Amino acid sequence: MICVDGESLSIEDVNNVALKNEAVSLPKDKKFWETLEKSRRFLMDYISTGVPTYGVTTDFGDSCANQISPDKAGELQRTIVAYHGIGLGNYFDHETGRAVLLCRLNGNVKGGHSAIRPELAKKMLELLNKDVIPVIPQLGSVGASGDLTPLSYVAAVIMGQRKVYYKGKIVPTMKAFKAEGIEPLLIEAKEGLAIMNGTSVMTAVASLAWKKAERLANISDFLTAVTSEITRGKDTPFVAKVSKIKNHRGQMESAAYIYKIIKSSKRVYKYEDFLKTQIQTLDGKTFVKQQNKIQDRYSIRCAPQINGVYRDTLRMAGEWISEEINSANDNPLVDIEAGRLYNTGNFYGGHICASCDYMRTALANIADLSDKQAEIIIDGKFNGLTDNLIPYTKDDDPRSGLRLGFKAAQITISAIRGEVQSYCYPISVTSAPTEALNQDKVSMGTISARKLAEQIDLVYLQFATHILAAVQAIDLAGYEDFSPFAKKVHDEVRRMSKFVKDDRPLDEEATKVAAWLKSTEIFQS
């Protein structure tokens, strides 16, 4: 069970609750609940003085000059929920909805800064543990003031309105509530803003995407290792000292992962052995045209430098996402220690937007690396095997000229690579003013996170197609000479896709391998 205390929720926790339905709890210690109650009393005492309090006893955004009496504060919160019911487009799935609800609960209980009632925290917890999850449209957030429109669907569900995911279906909220014995809870003063005026949608989407993206680092390094094996590369680029000299942690990790695979391969040369067996001596000549080149192409030789950037970007993005998960990110915020109320901008999703922008660029680079490596192993001019990885076929074979192998697969890899690269434009710079120029600089973080999630799915499809080609090459080159790990991957893939002898459609097999890549633990060791 995961305890939601506003301080210690991890990306791993978010994924476990979202994808594995792990149960959650709130802290049992007395101080936690006293803090929530004290902050709530502070807020209610504050507004009773008649001082205008943004979004509580004033209208919202550019309309904040309109002040209302404290007795209207609850109705005002229900109003903001109502008019933000303009989310459009496809829905976030059930798992993302769970992640959103969890992140919102965590932010709202941090230090009492959101000044919600304890019963609201308990209600959000109840929805999670009974798996009654808000249905949230994907379109409508500019990422500041947070995810107002999509999070309005969370607030509305708490009050028994709109729709939820329940037992595998989308149903009216009250139907699920009645089935589970859940009582709706009216949103009161400040609580509409507390739920809506934050970054929890973009943070949830980014958390789920990050975890999927993390898996791709090792898969990319495996593709480098097996490409080196197929093409009979050298071990030099992956020797630990090389990366240590360069000084980047990600590169060191990448090189180490690759070297661990290739060190036991009979097909990758130790450089000294390569010089002895594959290079002619001058024997007194002033010039020799060597048949074998002493170094590999950049797509192999520079792979740790390329995927090293990806690994370091993952690390940075993971830190920023984790910090955002455990932030108080609505407005206004209560500071019971200082006895102050802050009108501020913690709802701005700049770190989420930037982390997802950076991730999409790094992803595009490893997708491009894969495209170049796939060219080397599919093109008969470079792979040392056959054109397009067709089986060895004699000229007088009845099937001669009727086998094209992985020709179209290479085109598909390049097509996906091109689409992956189209996601690289930094969404953070698309900010434009809205809401009567009050929201004149916005983060666009939710869009950036959504684009990252879409891009990641494309990369999995590309890598799956690349792996199909690599496994075909292993069979053609001679299975026994490959590293134990390459053979292990080969055997797993062959359970989903048999050797391509005569041409056949590979679409369903590639899709199956992509799904396997998202779940297998084989690359994590």
PDB file of C-alpha atoms in Angstrom, residues 221 237-240 243 250-263 304 311:
ATOM      1  CA  ASP A 221      21.640  -0.207 -26.371  1.00  0.00           C
ATOM      2  CA  PRO A 237      33.820   2.096 -28.589  1.00  0.00           C
ATOM      3  CA  PHE A 238      32.369   0.287 -25.596  1.00  0.00           C
ATOM      4  CA  VAL A 239      35.480  -0.110 -23.453  1.00  0.00           C
ATOM      5  CA  ALA A 240      34.852   1.549 -20.075  1.00  0.00           C
ATOM      6  CA  SER A 243      33.518   6.726 -21.725  1.00  0.00           C
ATOM      7  CA  GLY A 250      24.796   8.388 -19.376  1.00  0.00           C
ATOM      8  CA  GLN A 251      27.487   7.462 -21.867  1.00  0.00           C
ATOM      9  CA  MET A 252      29.246   5.321 -19.264  1.00  0.00           C
ATOM     10  CA  GLU A 253      25.998   3.463 -18.540  1.00  0.00           C
ATOM     11  CA  SER A 254      25.278   2.954 -22.221  1.00  0.00           C
ATOM     12  CA  ALA A 255      28.749   1.648 -23.044  1.00  0.00           C
ATOM     13  CA  ALA A 256      28.701  -0.677 -20.029  1.00  0.00           C
ATOM     14  CA  TYR A 257      25.342  -2.164 -21.058  1.00  0.00           C
ATOM     15  CA  ILE A 258      26.559  -2.782 -24.610  1.00  0.00           C
ATOM     16  CA  TYR A 259      29.936  -4.173 -23.541  1.00  0.00           C
ATOM     17  CA  LYS A 260      28.286  -6.613 -21.154  1.00  0.00           C
ATOM     18  CA  ILE A 261      26.470  -8.104 -24.144  1.00  0.00           C
ATOM     19  CA  ILE A 262      29.214  -8.147 -26.759  1.00  0.00           C
ATOM     20  CA  LYS A 263      32.100  -9.313 -24.574  1.00  0.00           C
ATOM     21  CA  PRO A 304      27.063   5.364 -26.372  1.00  0.00           C
ATOM     22  CA  ARG A 311      19.959   8.404 -20.479  1.00  0.00           C
TER      23      ARG A 311
END
